[in-house]
Coordinates of C-alpha atoms and ligand atoms in Angstrom, one line a residue:
M1 CA 26.6 -1.7 -22.0
T2 CA 30.0 -3.3 -22.4
P3 CA 30.9 -6.7 -21.1
A4 CA 33.3 -5.0 -18.7
I5 CA 30.4 -3.1 -17.2
E6 CA 28.3 -6.3 -16.9
D7 CA 31.3 -7.9 -15.1
F8 CA 31.7 -4.9 -12.8
L9 CA 28.1 -5.0 -11.8
R10 CA 28.3 -8.7 -11.0
A11 CA 31.6 -8.4 -9.1
N12 CA 30.4 -5.5 -7.0
A13 CA 26.8 -6.6 -6.2
E14 CA 27.5 -7.4 -2.6
R15 CA 29.5 -4.2 -2.1
F16 CA 26.5 -2.2 -3.4
E17 CA 24.3 -3.8 -0.8
A18 CA 26.9 -3.2 1.9
D19 CA 27.1 0.5 0.9
L20 CA 23.3 0.9 0.9
C21 CA 23.3 -0.7 4.4
E22 CA 25.8 1.9 5.6
L23 CA 23.6 4.7 4.4
L24 CA 20.5 3.1 5.9
R25 CA 22.1 3.0 9.3
I26 CA 22.1 6.8 9.5
P27 CA 18.7 7.9 10.9
S28 CA 18.3 11.0 8.6
I29 CA 14.7 11.9 9.7
S30 CA 14.3 15.4 8.2
A31 CA 11.0 16.2 10.1
D32 CA 12.5 15.8 13.5
P33 CA 15.0 18.5 14.7
A34 CA 16.5 15.9 17.1
Y35 CA 18.1 14.1 14.1
Q36 CA 19.6 17.2 12.5
G37 CA 23.2 15.9 13.0
D38 CA 22.3 12.5 11.5
V39 CA 20.7 14.2 8.5
R40 CA 24.0 16.1 8.0
R41 CA 25.9 12.9 8.3
A42 CA 23.8 11.3 5.6
A43 CA 24.6 14.3 3.3
E44 CA 28.3 13.9 4.0
W45 CA 28.1 10.2 3.3
V46 CA 26.4 10.8 -0.1
A47 CA 29.0 13.5 -0.9
G48 CA 31.8 11.1 -0.1
R49 CA 30.4 8.5 -2.5
L50 CA 30.1 11.1 -5.3
K51 CA 33.6 12.3 -4.7
A52 CA 34.9 8.8 -5.0
L53 CA 33.5 8.8 -8.5
G54 CA 35.8 11.7 -9.4
L55 CA 32.8 14.2 -9.6
S56 CA 33.3 17.7 -8.3
V57 CA 31.1 17.8 -5.2
E58 CA 29.7 20.4 -2.8
V59 CA 27.6 20.1 0.3
I60 CA 25.4 23.2 0.0
P61 CA 23.8 24.7 3.1
T62 CA 20.2 25.7 2.9
S63 CA 17.7 27.3 5.3
G64 CA 17.1 23.6 6.4
H65 CA 19.0 20.5 5.6
P66 CA 21.9 20.6 3.1
L67 CA 21.9 19.7 -0.6
V68 CA 24.5 17.4 -2.1
Y69 CA 25.6 18.5 -5.5
G70 CA 28.0 16.6 -7.8
E71 CA 29.0 17.1 -11.4
S72 CA 31.0 15.0 -13.8
P73 CA 33.7 16.6 -15.9
R74 CA 31.9 18.4 -18.8
Q75 CA 32.0 16.8 -22.2
E76 CA 30.8 18.6 -25.3
G77 CA 28.1 17.2 -27.6
V78 CA 26.4 14.9 -25.2
P79 CA 23.2 15.5 -23.2
T80 CA 23.3 16.7 -19.6
V81 CA 21.3 14.6 -17.2
L82 CA 20.3 15.8 -13.8
V83 CA 19.8 13.0 -11.3
Y84 CA 17.5 13.9 -8.4
G85 CA 17.0 11.9 -5.3
H86 CA 16.7 12.4 -1.5
Y87 CA 18.7 11.1 1.4
D88 CA 16.1 12.1 4.1
V89 CA 13.6 9.7 5.5
Q90 CA 10.2 9.7 7.2
P91 CA 9.8 9.3 11.0
V92 CA 9.6 5.6 12.2
V93 CA 6.8 5.7 14.7
P94 CA 5.1 3.3 15.7
L95 CA 8.4 1.7 16.5
E96 CA 6.9 -1.4 18.2
L97 CA 5.5 -2.6 14.8
W98 CA 8.9 -3.0 13.2
V99 CA 10.0 -6.6 13.0
S100 CA 13.6 -5.5 12.9
P101 CA 14.8 -2.1 14.0
P102 CA 14.3 0.6 11.4
F103 CA 18.0 1.7 11.3
E104 CA 19.5 -1.8 11.4
P105 CA 19.1 -2.9 7.8
T106 CA 18.1 -6.6 7.7
R107 CA 17.7 -9.1 4.9
R108 CA 14.5 -11.3 4.8
N109 CA 13.0 -13.1 1.8
G110 CA 15.1 -11.3 -0.8
N111 CA 14.2 -7.9 0.7
L112 CA 16.2 -5.4 2.6
Y113 CA 14.2 -4.0 5.5
A114 CA 15.0 -0.5 6.9
R115 CA 13.5 3.0 6.9
G116 CA 14.6 4.6 3.6
A117 CA 15.4 1.3 1.9
T118 CA 13.2 2.1 -1.1
D119 CA 12.2 5.8 -0.2
D120 CA 14.7 6.9 -1.4
K121 CA 18.2 5.8 -0.4
G122 CA 18.1 2.5 -2.2
Q123 CA 16.5 3.9 -5.4
M124 CA 18.8 7.0 -5.4
L125 CA 21.9 4.9 -5.0
T126 CA 21.1 2.8 -8.1
H127 CA 22.2 5.9 -10.1
V128 CA 25.3 6.4 -8.2
F129 CA 26.3 2.8 -8.8
G130 CA 25.1 3.0 -12.4
A131 CA 27.5 5.9 -12.9
E132 CA 30.3 4.2 -11.0
A133 CA 30.1 1.2 -13.4
W134 CA 31.0 3.4 -16.3
I135 CA 33.7 5.4 -14.6
A136 CA 35.4 2.3 -13.2
T137 CA 35.4 0.4 -16.5
V138 CA 35.2 2.8 -19.4
G139 CA 36.9 5.7 -17.6
R140 CA 34.1 8.2 -18.4
L141 CA 30.4 8.6 -18.6
P142 CA 28.6 8.6 -21.9
V143 CA 26.5 11.7 -20.8
N144 CA 27.2 14.7 -18.5
L145 CA 25.8 13.9 -15.1
K146 CA 24.8 16.3 -12.4
F147 CA 23.5 14.8 -9.1
V148 CA 21.3 16.9 -6.8
I149 CA 20.4 14.8 -3.7
E150 CA 18.4 16.7 -1.1
G151 CA 17.6 16.2 2.6
E152 CA 14.1 17.8 2.7
E153 CA 12.0 15.9 0.2
E154 CA 9.8 14.5 2.9
I155 CA 9.1 18.0 4.3
G156 CA 8.5 19.9 1.1
S157 CA 11.9 20.7 -0.4
S158 CA 12.0 24.3 0.6
G159 CA 15.9 24.5 0.5
L160 CA 16.0 23.0 -3.0
H161 CA 13.2 25.3 -4.2
A162 CA 15.3 28.3 -3.1
Y163 CA 18.5 27.0 -4.6
L164 CA 16.9 26.2 -7.9
A165 CA 15.4 29.7 -8.1
A166 CA 18.8 31.3 -7.3
H167 CA 21.1 29.0 -9.4
P168 CA 19.1 27.7 -12.4
D169 CA 22.3 27.7 -14.6
R170 CA 24.0 25.3 -12.3
L171 CA 21.2 22.7 -12.5
A172 CA 20.6 23.3 -16.3
C173 CA 20.1 20.0 -18.0
D174 CA 18.3 18.3 -20.9
C175 CA 16.3 15.9 -18.7
V176 CA 15.9 14.9 -15.1
V177 CA 16.1 11.3 -13.9
I178 CA 14.2 10.4 -10.8
S179 CA 13.8 7.0 -9.1
D180 CA 11.6 7.7 -6.1
G181 CA 8.4 5.7 -6.9
S182 CA 7.1 2.3 -7.8
Q183 CA 6.9 -0.2 -10.6
F184 CA 3.4 -1.2 -11.6
G185 CA 3.9 -4.6 -9.9
P186 CA 6.4 -7.3 -9.3
G187 CA 8.1 -8.0 -12.6
Q188 CA 6.3 -5.2 -14.3
P189 CA 8.4 -2.0 -14.5
A190 CA 6.8 1.3 -15.3
I191 CA 7.5 4.8 -16.5
T192 CA 5.4 7.3 -14.5
Y193 CA 4.0 10.3 -16.4
G194 CA 2.0 11.9 -13.7
L195 CA 2.3 12.7 -10.0
R196 CA -0.3 14.3 -7.7
G197 CA 0.4 17.5 -6.0
I198 CA -0.3 18.2 -2.3
A199 CA -1.4 20.9 0.1
C200 CA -0.8 20.3 3.8
F201 CA -2.5 22.1 6.7
E202 CA -2.8 22.2 10.5
L203 CA -5.9 23.5 12.2
Q204 CA -5.8 24.6 15.9
L205 CA -9.0 25.4 17.7
T206 CA -9.2 27.0 21.1
G207 CA -12.3 27.4 23.2
P208 CA -12.5 28.1 26.9
S209 CA -9.4 29.1 28.8
R210 CA -9.2 25.7 30.5
D211 CA -10.7 22.2 30.4
L212 CA -14.2 22.4 31.9
H213 CA -16.7 20.1 33.7
S214 CA -19.0 19.0 30.9
G215 CA -22.0 18.9 33.2
T216 CA -21.5 22.4 34.6
F217 CA -20.7 24.0 31.3
G218 CA -21.7 21.6 28.6
G219 CA -24.4 22.9 26.3
S220 CA -23.7 26.5 27.1
V221 CA -20.4 27.1 25.3
S222 CA -18.7 25.7 22.2
N223 CA -16.7 22.5 22.5
P224 CA -13.6 22.7 20.4
V225 CA -13.5 19.0 19.6
N226 CA -17.2 19.1 18.5
A227 CA -16.4 22.2 16.4
L228 CA -13.3 20.5 14.9
T229 CA -15.2 17.4 13.8
R230 CA -18.0 19.4 12.2
M231 CA -15.6 21.7 10.4
L232 CA -13.5 18.8 9.0
A233 CA -16.6 16.7 8.2
A234 CA -17.9 19.6 6.1
L235 CA -14.9 19.4 3.8
I236 CA -15.9 16.1 2.2
D237 CA -19.2 14.3 1.6
E238 CA -20.2 10.7 1.9
R239 CA -19.6 10.2 -1.8
G240 CA -16.0 11.2 -1.5
K241 CA -16.5 14.7 -3.1
I242 CA -14.6 17.5 -1.6
R243 CA -16.9 20.4 -0.6
L244 CA -14.5 23.3 -0.8
P245 CA -16.1 26.0 -3.1
G246 CA -14.3 26.0 -6.5
F247 CA -12.1 23.0 -5.6
Y248 CA -12.8 21.1 -8.9
D249 CA -12.8 24.1 -11.2
D250 CA -9.2 23.5 -12.3
V251 CA -9.3 19.7 -12.3
V252 CA -8.6 18.4 -15.8
P253 CA -11.1 15.6 -16.4
L254 CA -9.8 12.2 -17.3
T255 CA -10.1 11.6 -21.0
A256 CA -11.9 8.6 -22.3
K257 CA -8.6 7.4 -23.8
E258 CA -6.7 7.6 -20.5
R259 CA -9.6 5.8 -18.7
E260 CA -9.3 3.1 -21.3
Q261 CA -5.6 2.9 -20.8
F262 CA -5.8 2.7 -17.0
A263 CA -8.5 0.0 -17.4
S264 CA -6.2 -2.0 -19.7
L265 CA -3.5 -2.4 -17.1
P266 CA -3.4 -5.7 -15.3
F267 CA -4.5 -4.2 -11.9
D268 CA -5.6 -6.8 -9.4
E269 CA -7.9 -4.9 -7.0
K270 CA -8.5 -7.8 -4.7
H271 CA -4.8 -8.2 -4.1
Y272 CA -4.3 -4.5 -3.7
L273 CA -6.9 -4.5 -1.0
A274 CA -5.8 -7.7 0.6
Q275 CA -2.2 -6.5 1.1
I276 CA -3.6 -3.7 3.3
G277 CA -6.0 -5.9 5.2
L278 CA -9.2 -4.7 3.4
S279 CA -11.8 -6.2 1.1
E280 CA -13.8 -3.2 0.1
P281 CA -12.5 -0.1 -1.7
F282 CA -13.9 3.4 -1.0
G283 CA -13.5 6.7 -2.8
E284 CA -15.0 9.3 -5.0
E285 CA -18.1 8.0 -6.7
G286 CA -17.9 7.3 -10.4
Y287 CA -14.2 6.5 -10.5
T288 CA -12.2 3.2 -10.5
T289 CA -9.5 2.6 -7.9
L290 CA -6.7 3.4 -10.2
E291 CA -8.4 6.6 -11.3
R292 CA -9.0 7.6 -7.7
R293 CA -5.3 7.0 -6.8
W294 CA -3.7 8.5 -9.8
A295 CA -5.9 11.2 -11.3
R296 CA -8.4 12.4 -8.7
P297 CA -7.9 14.8 -5.8
T298 CA -8.4 13.7 -2.2
F299 CA -8.8 15.0 1.4
D300 CA -7.3 13.0 4.2
I301 CA -7.0 13.8 7.9
N302 CA -3.4 12.8 8.9
G303 CA -3.7 13.2 12.6
I304 CA -6.3 14.6 15.1
W305 CA -6.2 15.4 18.8
G306 CA -8.1 16.9 21.7
G307 CA -9.8 15.9 24.9
Y308 CA -9.4 12.9 27.1
Q309 CA -7.7 9.8 25.8
G310 CA -7.0 7.9 29.0
E311 CA -8.7 4.9 30.7
G312 CA -12.4 4.9 31.3
A313 CA -14.6 7.9 30.8
K314 CA -14.0 11.5 31.8
T315 CA -16.7 14.1 31.6
V316 CA -14.7 17.0 30.3
L317 CA -15.3 19.8 27.8
P318 CA -11.8 20.2 26.4
A319 CA -10.2 23.6 25.9
Q320 CA -8.5 22.8 22.7
A321 CA -8.5 20.6 19.6
G322 CA -6.5 20.3 16.5
A323 CA -5.8 18.3 13.3
K324 CA -3.3 17.9 10.6
F325 CA -4.8 17.2 7.1
S326 CA -3.8 17.3 3.5
F327 CA -5.3 17.4 0.0
R328 CA -3.7 15.5 -2.8
L329 CA -4.1 17.6 -5.9
V330 CA -4.1 16.8 -9.6
P331 CA -2.2 18.7 -12.3
N332 CA -3.5 22.2 -12.9
Q333 CA -4.9 22.6 -9.3
D334 CA -3.1 25.4 -7.4
P335 CA -2.2 24.7 -3.8
N336 CA -2.5 28.5 -3.0
K337 CA -6.0 28.7 -4.3
V338 CA -6.9 25.6 -2.2
A339 CA -5.4 27.3 0.9
A340 CA -7.5 30.4 0.3
A341 CA -10.8 28.6 -0.2
L342 CA -10.1 26.4 2.8
E343 CA -9.4 29.4 5.1
S344 CA -12.6 31.1 4.1
M345 CA -14.7 28.0 4.5
L346 CA -13.3 27.1 7.9
R347 CA -13.7 30.7 9.1
Q348 CA -17.4 30.6 8.0
N349 CA -18.0 27.3 9.8
C350 CA -16.1 28.2 13.0
P351 CA -18.7 28.4 15.8
P352 CA -19.0 31.2 18.3
G353 CA -16.6 31.0 21.2
I354 CA -13.9 29.2 19.2
S355 CA -10.8 30.9 17.9
M356 CA -9.1 29.2 15.0
K357 CA -5.6 29.2 13.6
L358 CA -4.9 27.6 10.2
I359 CA -1.3 26.8 9.4
S360 CA -0.4 26.1 5.8
H361 CA 2.5 23.6 5.9
H362 CA 3.8 22.8 2.4
G363 CA 2.2 22.6 -0.9
S364 CA 3.2 21.7 -4.5
P365 CA 1.2 21.2 -7.7
G366 CA 0.9 18.0 -9.5
V367 CA 2.8 17.1 -12.7
L368 CA 2.1 15.5 -16.1
V369 CA 5.0 14.7 -18.4
S370 CA 4.6 14.2 -22.1
L371 CA 5.3 10.7 -23.2
D372 CA 6.2 11.9 -26.6
S373 CA 10.0 12.4 -26.1
P374 CA 13.2 10.6 -27.2
Y375 CA 14.3 10.5 -23.6
I376 CA 11.2 8.6 -22.6
A377 CA 11.9 6.1 -25.4
A378 CA 15.5 5.8 -24.3
A379 CA 14.5 5.1 -20.7
A380 CA 12.0 2.5 -22.0
R381 CA 14.8 0.7 -23.8
A382 CA 17.1 0.7 -20.8
I383 CA 14.3 -0.6 -18.5
S384 CA 13.3 -3.3 -21.0
Q385 CA 16.9 -4.6 -21.1
A386 CA 17.4 -4.6 -17.3
F387 CA 14.0 -5.9 -16.2
G388 CA 13.4 -8.2 -19.2
R389 CA 10.1 -6.6 -19.9
P390 CA 9.1 -3.2 -21.4
P391 CA 7.6 -0.7 -19.0
V392 CA 4.0 0.2 -18.9
F393 CA 3.0 3.9 -18.6
T394 CA 1.4 4.8 -15.3
R395 CA 0.6 7.8 -13.1
E396 CA 1.1 7.7 -9.3
G397 CA -0.7 9.1 -6.4
G398 CA 2.3 10.3 -4.4
S399 CA 4.1 13.7 -4.7
I400 CA 7.6 14.8 -5.4
P401 CA 7.4 18.6 -4.7
I402 CA 10.4 19.7 -6.8
V403 CA 9.4 18.1 -10.0
T404 CA 7.1 20.9 -11.2
A405 CA 9.8 23.5 -10.4
F406 CA 12.3 21.5 -12.5
H407 CA 9.9 21.8 -15.4
E408 CA 9.2 25.5 -14.8
V409 CA 12.7 26.7 -14.1
L410 CA 14.9 24.3 -16.1
H411 CA 12.3 23.6 -18.8
A412 CA 13.3 20.0 -18.3
D413 CA 10.7 17.4 -17.4
A414 CA 11.4 14.3 -15.4
L415 CA 11.9 10.7 -16.3
L416 CA 10.1 9.1 -13.4
I417 CA 11.4 5.6 -13.3
G418 CA 10.6 4.1 -9.9
W419 CA 12.1 0.7 -8.9
G420 CA 10.0 0.2 -5.8
Q421 CA 6.8 -1.8 -5.3
D422 CA 3.4 -0.6 -3.8
D423 CA 3.8 -3.0 -0.9
D424 CA 7.3 -1.6 0.1
N425 CA 5.7 0.0 3.2
T426 CA 7.0 3.4 2.5
H427 CA 6.2 5.8 5.4
S428 CA 5.0 2.7 7.4
P429 CA 6.7 0.2 9.7
N430 CA 8.8 -2.5 8.0
E431 CA 9.8 -0.5 4.9
K432 CA 11.6 -2.7 2.4
F433 CA 13.3 -2.8 -1.0
S434 CA 13.6 -5.9 -3.1
L435 CA 17.3 -6.6 -3.6
A436 CA 16.5 -8.0 -7.0
D437 CA 14.9 -4.7 -7.9
F438 CA 17.8 -2.8 -6.4
H439 CA 20.3 -4.7 -8.7
R440 CA 17.9 -4.4 -11.8
G441 CA 17.7 -0.7 -11.0
I442 CA 21.5 -0.4 -11.1
R443 CA 21.7 -2.2 -14.4
A444 CA 18.9 -0.1 -15.9
S445 CA 20.7 3.0 -14.7
A446 CA 24.0 1.9 -16.3
Q447 CA 22.1 1.1 -19.5
L448 CA 20.2 4.4 -19.3
W449 CA 23.3 6.6 -19.6
E450 CA 24.2 4.9 -22.9
E451 CA 20.6 5.2 -24.2
L452 CA 20.4 8.9 -23.3
A453 CA 23.7 9.6 -24.9
A454 CA 22.2 8.6 -28.2
V455 CA 19.6 11.4 -28.0
S456 CA 20.9 14.7 -29.4
P457 CA 21.5 17.3 -26.6
G458 CA 19.0 20.1 -26.5
N459 CA 16.1 17.7 -27.3
R460 CA 14.2 18.6 -24.2
V461 CA 11.4 16.7 -22.7
A462 CA 8.3 18.7 -23.6
S463 CA 5.7 19.5 -21.0
A464 CA 2.2 18.1 -21.5
D465 CA 0.5 21.4 -20.7
Ligands
BES1 N1 8.7 8.6 -2.9 C1 7.7 9.5 -2.4 C2 6.8 10.0 -3.5 C3 6.0 8.9 -4.2 C4 5.1 8.1 -3.5 C5 6.0 8.8 -5.6 C6 4.4 7.1 -4.1 C7 5.3 7.9 -6.2 C8 4.5 7.0 -5.5 C9 8.2 10.7 -1.7 O1 9.3 10.4 -1.0 C10 7.1 11.2 -0.8 O2 6.7 10.4 0.0 N2 6.7 12.4 -1.0 C11 5.8 13.0 -0.1 C12 5.9 14.5 -0.4 C13 5.2 15.4 0.6 C14 5.7 15.1 2.0 C15 5.5 16.8 0.2 C16 4.4 12.5 -0.3 O3 4.0 12.2 -1.4 O4 3.7 12.4 0.7
ZN2 ZN1 8.5 9.5 1.0

């Protein structure tokens, strides 16, 4: 990184924060159709920033929210890097638990609080500013950059999946850079080599044609809420094992080496639990907390409804019940196979007098990236410089649905370099991003382009499979 770039980053630090605040003020909630116009506005905002860098930019319509695509002028003999990120955010309920309003970015204790601060507007913009620093000072980037910033990550990325399948040449690259995750801890950056996959469902049960008196009818017909709780409870046992037939068949067991490596990380379990108000962990028997989070599948009910929720008691036999739930999957598990096994087990367990409807929302497989690549080494150097400490290699429990498709279609695996922290409250009230991490991320990004430029093009990141 040239001294001019260093100076540029220092001189523009406040403006970077102001720009991030501008984007954070746009409530781009992809899941809620009421915010469709705001999602579009966020796309236009990102497109405007990329245009200002002199990239050729397009806002690409999809079946859902638009993609923002930007490309630097092509130079021969240098690697092409695809930067992926998302400008959509999660819903903000429960609103009353936010200390400051979710779309009024607010600084407190060195953090910026707003929905999307870390996931993923703040992290995504580090690469826009890292590129800007080169263009503004040197006049060009040391690599070819393509940005693809989507608006549907939080709802399964279906528009980007379709675009990638139809236009693989446009997104062709040597590696993909993604900052949409976490460091290992404060002051300890990480390169993530594994993400879990996901399979999301909704189950709707209908019994009698209307709510009934539970004294008159109770005991003589199926109660949909009773049925729902039994059907869901049968999916997991008290030791945290998922009971779907065949569910573990494709799970690649953790190797002794990886278990050792996880165990060698400075993980403070007490602190991990304390920051979420707990003192006891719980999960699949026989595994540590890091193993459970990073390398074992899960079943979680995300929402459940049915029956009377008001004051006092009401003796009712409800007509309907439902739930939303999801499985986190590990690499090699197929979300479609899980869906098929689920449907047949639920049908088998559905009692007489109840009709069930199972909706498969979105699913994506997990990912493992090989660490044995010159791009990973380049990213490690850039991170060491910016954060003052070399990264540790971790897996993460979250999912980024498009990453597997990047590997399969573009034959390019991802450099997953998250700048967030586990306590950033992603998807929760009071989401935040450390401003120090934001600026270190921008520095690491500016350094990364130079480090990646030193890798000969065509040297693709190999898959671990
Ligand atoms: N940034 C997260 C993914 C993530 C979370 C990576 C934690 C690493 C650690 C991303 O925006 C996200 O939340 N993805 C969703 C995807 C799902 C809705 C398909 C997720 O993991 O729930
Ligand atoms: Zn998210």
